Short mmCIF file of C-alpha atoms in Angstrom, two decimals:
data_model
loop_
_atom_site.label_atom_id
_atom_site.label_comp_id
_atom_site.label_asym_id
_atom_site.label_seq_id
_atom_site.Cartn_x
_atom_site.Cartn_y
_atom_site.Cartn_z
CA MET A 1 63.79 16.69 135.67
CA LYS A 2 61.14 19.38 135.45
CA LEU A 3 62.13 22.33 133.28
CA THR A 4 60.58 25.67 134.16
CA ALA A 5 62.56 28.21 132.12
CA ASP A 6 61.71 28.75 128.44
CA CYS A 7 64.54 30.82 127.00
CA HIS A 8 63.50 31.15 123.36
CA MET A 9 60.24 32.68 122.16
CA HIS A 10 59.12 35.45 119.83
CA SER A 11 56.62 38.27 120.18
CA GLN A 12 55.07 40.96 118.01
CA PHE A 13 58.49 42.60 117.92
CA SER A 14 59.72 39.79 115.65
CA CYS A 15 58.88 39.98 111.96
CA ASP A 16 57.37 36.49 112.01
CA SER A 17 55.13 36.73 115.08
CA ASP A 18 52.15 38.83 116.10
CA GLU A 19 51.89 37.59 119.69
CA PRO A 20 51.82 40.31 122.37
CA ILE A 21 54.36 39.90 125.17
CA ASP A 22 51.48 39.96 127.66
CA SER A 23 49.96 36.88 126.00
CA LEU A 24 53.27 35.02 126.23
CA CYS A 25 53.51 35.85 129.93
CA SER A 26 49.94 34.85 130.67
CA ALA A 27 50.43 31.49 128.97
CA ALA A 28 53.73 30.89 130.78
CA VAL A 29 52.11 31.51 134.17
CA ALA A 30 49.24 29.17 133.30
CA MET A 31 51.77 26.47 132.36
CA GLY A 32 53.62 26.80 135.66
CA LEU A 33 56.84 28.23 134.25
CA ASN A 34 59.08 30.28 136.52
CA VAL A 35 61.16 32.06 133.87
CA ILE A 36 60.79 33.16 130.26
CA ALA A 37 63.11 35.03 127.93
CA VAL A 38 61.45 36.93 125.08
CA THR A 39 64.11 36.66 122.39
CA ASP A 40 62.97 38.56 119.33
CA HIS A 41 64.71 38.36 115.98
CA VAL A 42 67.41 40.81 114.94
CA ASP A 43 68.28 40.36 111.26
CA TYR A 44 70.49 42.40 108.95
CA TYR A 45 70.41 40.36 105.76
CA ARG A 46 69.10 43.00 103.35
CA ASN A 47 67.04 40.70 101.13
CA ASP A 48 65.08 39.31 104.07
CA HIS A 49 61.68 40.69 105.07
CA CYS A 50 62.95 40.78 108.66
CA TYR A 51 65.73 43.23 107.82
CA ASP A 52 66.06 45.85 110.58
CA TYR A 53 62.54 45.09 111.85
CA PHE A 54 63.20 44.96 115.58
CA ARG A 55 62.37 48.08 117.63
CA PRO A 56 64.27 47.88 120.93
CA PHE A 57 62.74 50.91 122.65
CA GLU A 58 59.16 49.74 122.11
CA TYR A 59 60.22 46.21 123.03
CA PHE A 60 61.65 47.29 126.39
CA GLU A 61 58.52 49.31 127.16
CA ALA A 62 56.45 46.14 126.70
CA ILE A 63 58.90 44.08 128.77
CA GLU A 64 58.77 46.57 131.65
CA ALA A 65 54.97 46.66 131.56
CA ALA A 66 54.86 42.86 131.71
CA ARG A 67 57.33 42.76 134.59
CA LYS A 68 55.10 45.06 136.62
CA LYS A 69 51.96 43.08 135.81
CA TYR A 70 53.47 39.65 136.53
CA ASP A 71 55.71 40.63 139.44
CA GLY A 72 55.94 37.72 141.87
CA GLN A 73 54.48 35.29 139.33
CA LEU A 74 57.06 35.10 136.56
CA LYS A 75 60.62 36.22 135.90
CA ILE A 76 60.61 37.94 132.50
CA LEU A 77 64.00 38.27 130.83
CA SER A 78 64.85 40.51 127.90
CA GLY A 79 66.70 39.01 124.97
CA ILE A 80 67.35 38.78 121.27
CA GLU A 81 68.13 36.13 118.69
CA PHE A 82 70.71 37.80 116.46
CA SER A 83 71.22 36.13 113.08
CA GLU A 84 74.80 35.71 111.90
CA PRO A 85 76.48 38.18 114.31
CA TYR A 86 79.89 37.33 112.83
CA ARG A 87 78.78 38.86 109.51
CA TYR A 88 77.40 42.06 110.98
CA ALA A 89 80.07 43.13 113.43
CA GLU A 90 79.09 46.80 113.72
CA GLU A 91 75.40 46.05 114.21
CA TRP A 92 76.25 43.34 116.70
CA LYS A 93 78.51 45.70 118.64
CA ALA A 94 75.67 48.23 118.88
CA TYR A 95 73.25 45.63 120.24
CA ALA A 96 75.84 44.23 122.65
CA GLY A 97 75.87 47.67 124.24
CA ILE A 98 72.17 47.42 125.11
CA LYS A 99 71.39 45.92 128.51
CA PHE A 100 69.67 42.73 127.48
CA ASP A 101 69.59 39.83 129.91
CA PHE A 102 70.26 37.29 127.21
CA MET A 103 71.72 37.29 123.70
CA MET A 104 71.51 34.29 121.40
CA GLY A 105 73.49 33.85 118.21
CA SER A 106 72.08 31.85 115.32
CA VAL A 107 72.44 31.14 111.62
CA HIS A 108 69.41 31.40 109.33
CA GLN A 109 70.94 32.51 106.02
CA VAL A 110 73.67 30.88 103.94
CA ALA A 111 74.87 31.67 100.43
CA GLY A 112 72.22 34.37 100.10
CA TYR A 113 69.26 32.13 100.96
CA PHE A 114 67.19 31.31 104.02
CA ILE A 115 67.75 27.69 105.02
CA SER A 116 64.24 26.60 104.02
CA GLU A 117 64.34 28.10 100.51
CA SER A 118 64.03 25.50 97.76
CA LEU A 119 66.48 27.43 95.57
CA LEU A 120 69.22 26.78 98.13
CA LEU A 121 68.52 23.05 98.09
CA ASP A 122 68.33 23.02 94.29
CA LYS A 123 71.68 24.77 94.03
CA TYR A 124 73.69 22.85 96.63
CA GLY A 125 71.83 19.62 97.40
CA VAL A 126 71.27 18.27 100.90
CA GLU A 127 74.95 17.63 101.69
CA GLY A 128 75.94 21.00 100.28
CA VAL A 129 73.38 22.88 102.35
CA TYR A 130 74.67 21.26 105.53
CA GLU A 131 78.26 22.02 104.52
CA GLN A 132 77.41 25.70 103.95
CA TYR A 133 75.37 25.95 107.13
CA PHE A 134 77.85 24.39 109.52
CA ALA A 135 80.78 26.28 108.02
CA ALA A 136 78.84 29.45 108.85
CA MET A 137 78.01 28.11 112.30
CA LEU A 138 81.69 27.48 112.98
CA GLU A 139 82.52 31.07 112.03
CA ASN A 140 79.72 32.22 114.31
CA VAL A 141 81.02 30.43 117.41
CA ARG A 142 84.63 31.38 116.68
CA ALA A 143 83.61 35.03 116.68
CA GLY A 144 81.58 34.45 119.85
CA GLY A 145 80.33 37.22 122.10
CA PHE A 146 76.82 35.81 122.60
CA ASP A 147 75.50 33.75 125.50
CA THR A 148 73.88 30.75 123.81
CA LEU A 149 74.13 29.15 120.38
CA ALA A 150 70.60 28.71 119.07
CA HIS A 151 69.30 25.61 117.23
CA LEU A 152 72.64 24.04 116.27
CA ASP A 153 71.35 21.71 113.54
CA PHE A 154 68.52 23.96 112.38
CA PRO A 155 68.39 22.67 108.75
CA LYS A 156 66.89 19.34 109.80
CA ARG A 157 63.61 21.16 110.42
CA TYR A 158 63.37 21.67 106.66
CA ILE A 159 65.49 19.11 104.82
CA PRO A 160 66.46 15.46 105.42
CA LYS A 161 68.98 14.74 108.15
CA ILE A 162 72.45 13.53 107.31
CA ASP A 163 74.52 11.00 109.25
CA HIS A 164 77.56 13.20 109.79
CA ILE A 165 77.42 16.86 110.83
CA PRO A 166 80.29 18.79 109.21
CA TYR A 167 82.62 20.62 111.60
CA LEU A 168 80.68 19.38 114.64
CA GLU A 169 83.69 18.69 116.87
CA ASP A 170 85.19 22.07 116.00
CA ILE A 171 81.90 23.84 116.75
CA LEU A 172 81.49 22.13 120.12
CA ARG A 173 85.12 22.80 121.01
CA GLU A 174 84.70 26.50 120.23
CA LEU A 175 81.53 26.66 122.31
CA VAL A 176 83.43 25.38 125.33
CA ARG A 177 86.46 27.56 124.65
CA ASN A 178 84.35 30.72 124.31
CA ASN A 179 82.12 29.87 127.28
CA ILE A 180 78.98 29.81 125.12
CA ALA A 181 76.02 27.72 126.28
CA LEU A 182 74.23 25.36 123.90
CA GLU A 183 70.50 25.63 123.33
CA ILE A 184 68.22 22.61 123.39
CA ASN A 185 65.51 23.74 121.00
CA THR A 186 62.28 21.75 121.24
CA SER A 187 60.52 23.21 118.19
CA SER A 188 61.36 20.06 116.24
CA LEU A 189 59.18 17.99 118.60
CA ARG A 190 56.29 20.36 117.98
CA LYS A 191 56.82 19.90 114.25
CA GLY A 192 56.56 16.11 114.43
CA MET A 193 60.22 15.15 114.62
CA ASP A 194 61.45 12.56 117.11
CA GLU A 195 64.44 14.47 118.49
CA THR A 196 65.40 17.88 119.78
CA ILE A 197 67.71 20.39 118.11
CA PRO A 198 70.41 19.23 118.66
CA SER A 199 69.91 15.52 119.21
CA ALA A 200 70.83 13.54 122.33
CA GLU A 201 73.84 12.18 120.45
CA THR A 202 75.17 15.69 119.82
CA LEU A 203 74.49 16.68 123.43
CA ARG A 204 76.56 13.72 124.59
CA ALA A 205 79.37 14.85 122.30
CA TYR A 206 79.10 18.36 123.79
CA ARG A 207 79.35 16.90 127.30
CA ALA A 208 82.37 14.83 126.26
CA MET A 209 84.07 18.02 125.05
CA GLY A 210 83.62 19.53 128.51
CA GLY A 211 80.39 21.38 127.79
CA LYS A 212 77.87 21.60 130.61
CA ARG A 213 75.63 24.65 130.27
CA VAL A 214 72.43 24.38 128.26
CA THR A 215 69.38 26.59 127.85
CA LEU A 216 65.96 25.25 126.87
CA GLY A 217 63.87 26.97 124.26
CA SER A 218 60.53 26.18 122.62
CA ASP A 219 61.14 28.74 119.85
CA ALA A 220 57.45 29.56 120.21
CA HIS A 221 55.94 32.20 117.94
CA LYS A 222 52.50 31.65 119.48
CA ALA A 223 51.63 31.59 123.18
CA LYS A 224 50.11 28.12 122.85
CA ASP A 225 53.49 26.69 121.83
CA ILE A 226 55.45 27.82 124.89
CA ALA A 227 57.31 24.98 126.64
CA THR A 228 56.12 22.34 124.17
CA GLY A 229 58.41 19.33 124.34
CA PHE A 230 59.86 20.28 127.72
CA GLU A 231 58.71 17.10 129.44
CA ALA A 232 60.49 14.98 126.83
CA ALA A 233 63.58 17.22 126.98
CA GLY A 234 63.71 16.88 130.77
CA LYS A 235 63.61 13.10 130.52
CA MET A 236 66.36 13.21 127.88
CA LEU A 237 68.57 15.32 130.17
CA ASP A 238 68.04 12.83 133.00
CA VAL A 239 69.26 10.02 130.75
CA ILE A 240 72.25 11.94 129.36
CA GLY A 241 73.38 13.34 132.71
CA GLY A 242 76.12 15.88 133.33
CA LEU A 243 74.42 18.85 131.66
CA THR A 244 73.23 21.91 133.57
CA PRO A 245 70.05 23.65 132.38
CA GLY A 246 69.71 27.33 133.18
CA TYR A 247 69.02 30.82 131.92
CA PHE A 248 70.85 34.13 131.57
CA GLU A 249 70.01 37.18 133.64
CA LYS A 250 72.08 40.32 133.08
CA ARG A 251 74.26 38.13 130.81
CA ARG A 252 75.12 35.76 133.68
CA PHE A 253 74.23 32.07 133.65
CA ILE A 254 71.94 30.96 136.46
CA GLN A 255 71.44 27.26 137.07
CA GLU A 256 67.79 26.27 136.85
CA ILE A 257 67.87 23.04 138.84
#
């Protein structure tokens, strides 16, 4: 299957990207995409350099300018990737009142550390980091309220994989119960890994739990990385079967294919 909606990318309105929204749109059109969602980071962990960085008013001005410029060529959706919404209920409530098309929930910080920090690994070890991370992820999906769960097994981008994902069945069950879609994040393929985030095995488990809706995201922070790994992800979805790729517009899921 050909995938033409990239629902996870970052622009200059994220603390870790300097890419103008116009550049993302231009690249997406050149690649033949039909839909993109610009999902900039919203972070409230006070010790992080991304703390309270996002500027929604300036962001929406840039989104509207891009929509006018690329009208008829590309559907441009507004969105955010909100880190740990279950921990920041008041901030999350404020953002939920803004008319984004798409809101992703994710986990980046556990036990006071970003997942990639060596101090976290030194303190807890590989198994301990996964335990901390997936316990937080379970709390995240139980609280719910967002449209898609971003990069389910995110730590494997930074530390060795483990055979058993803690709390996985509970997390997948809560996704289905709370009507939250699951992201297939292809950034791992760009970084030299041989599987998406999450893996085909986890996607099959999600399907077995009754999950169907998935969004595809490159997690690009540069225009050149948009839609990387989508061909492989499309082939994987063909093999797995039973999953429905799509995107969110005005917080409603729209089937892509």
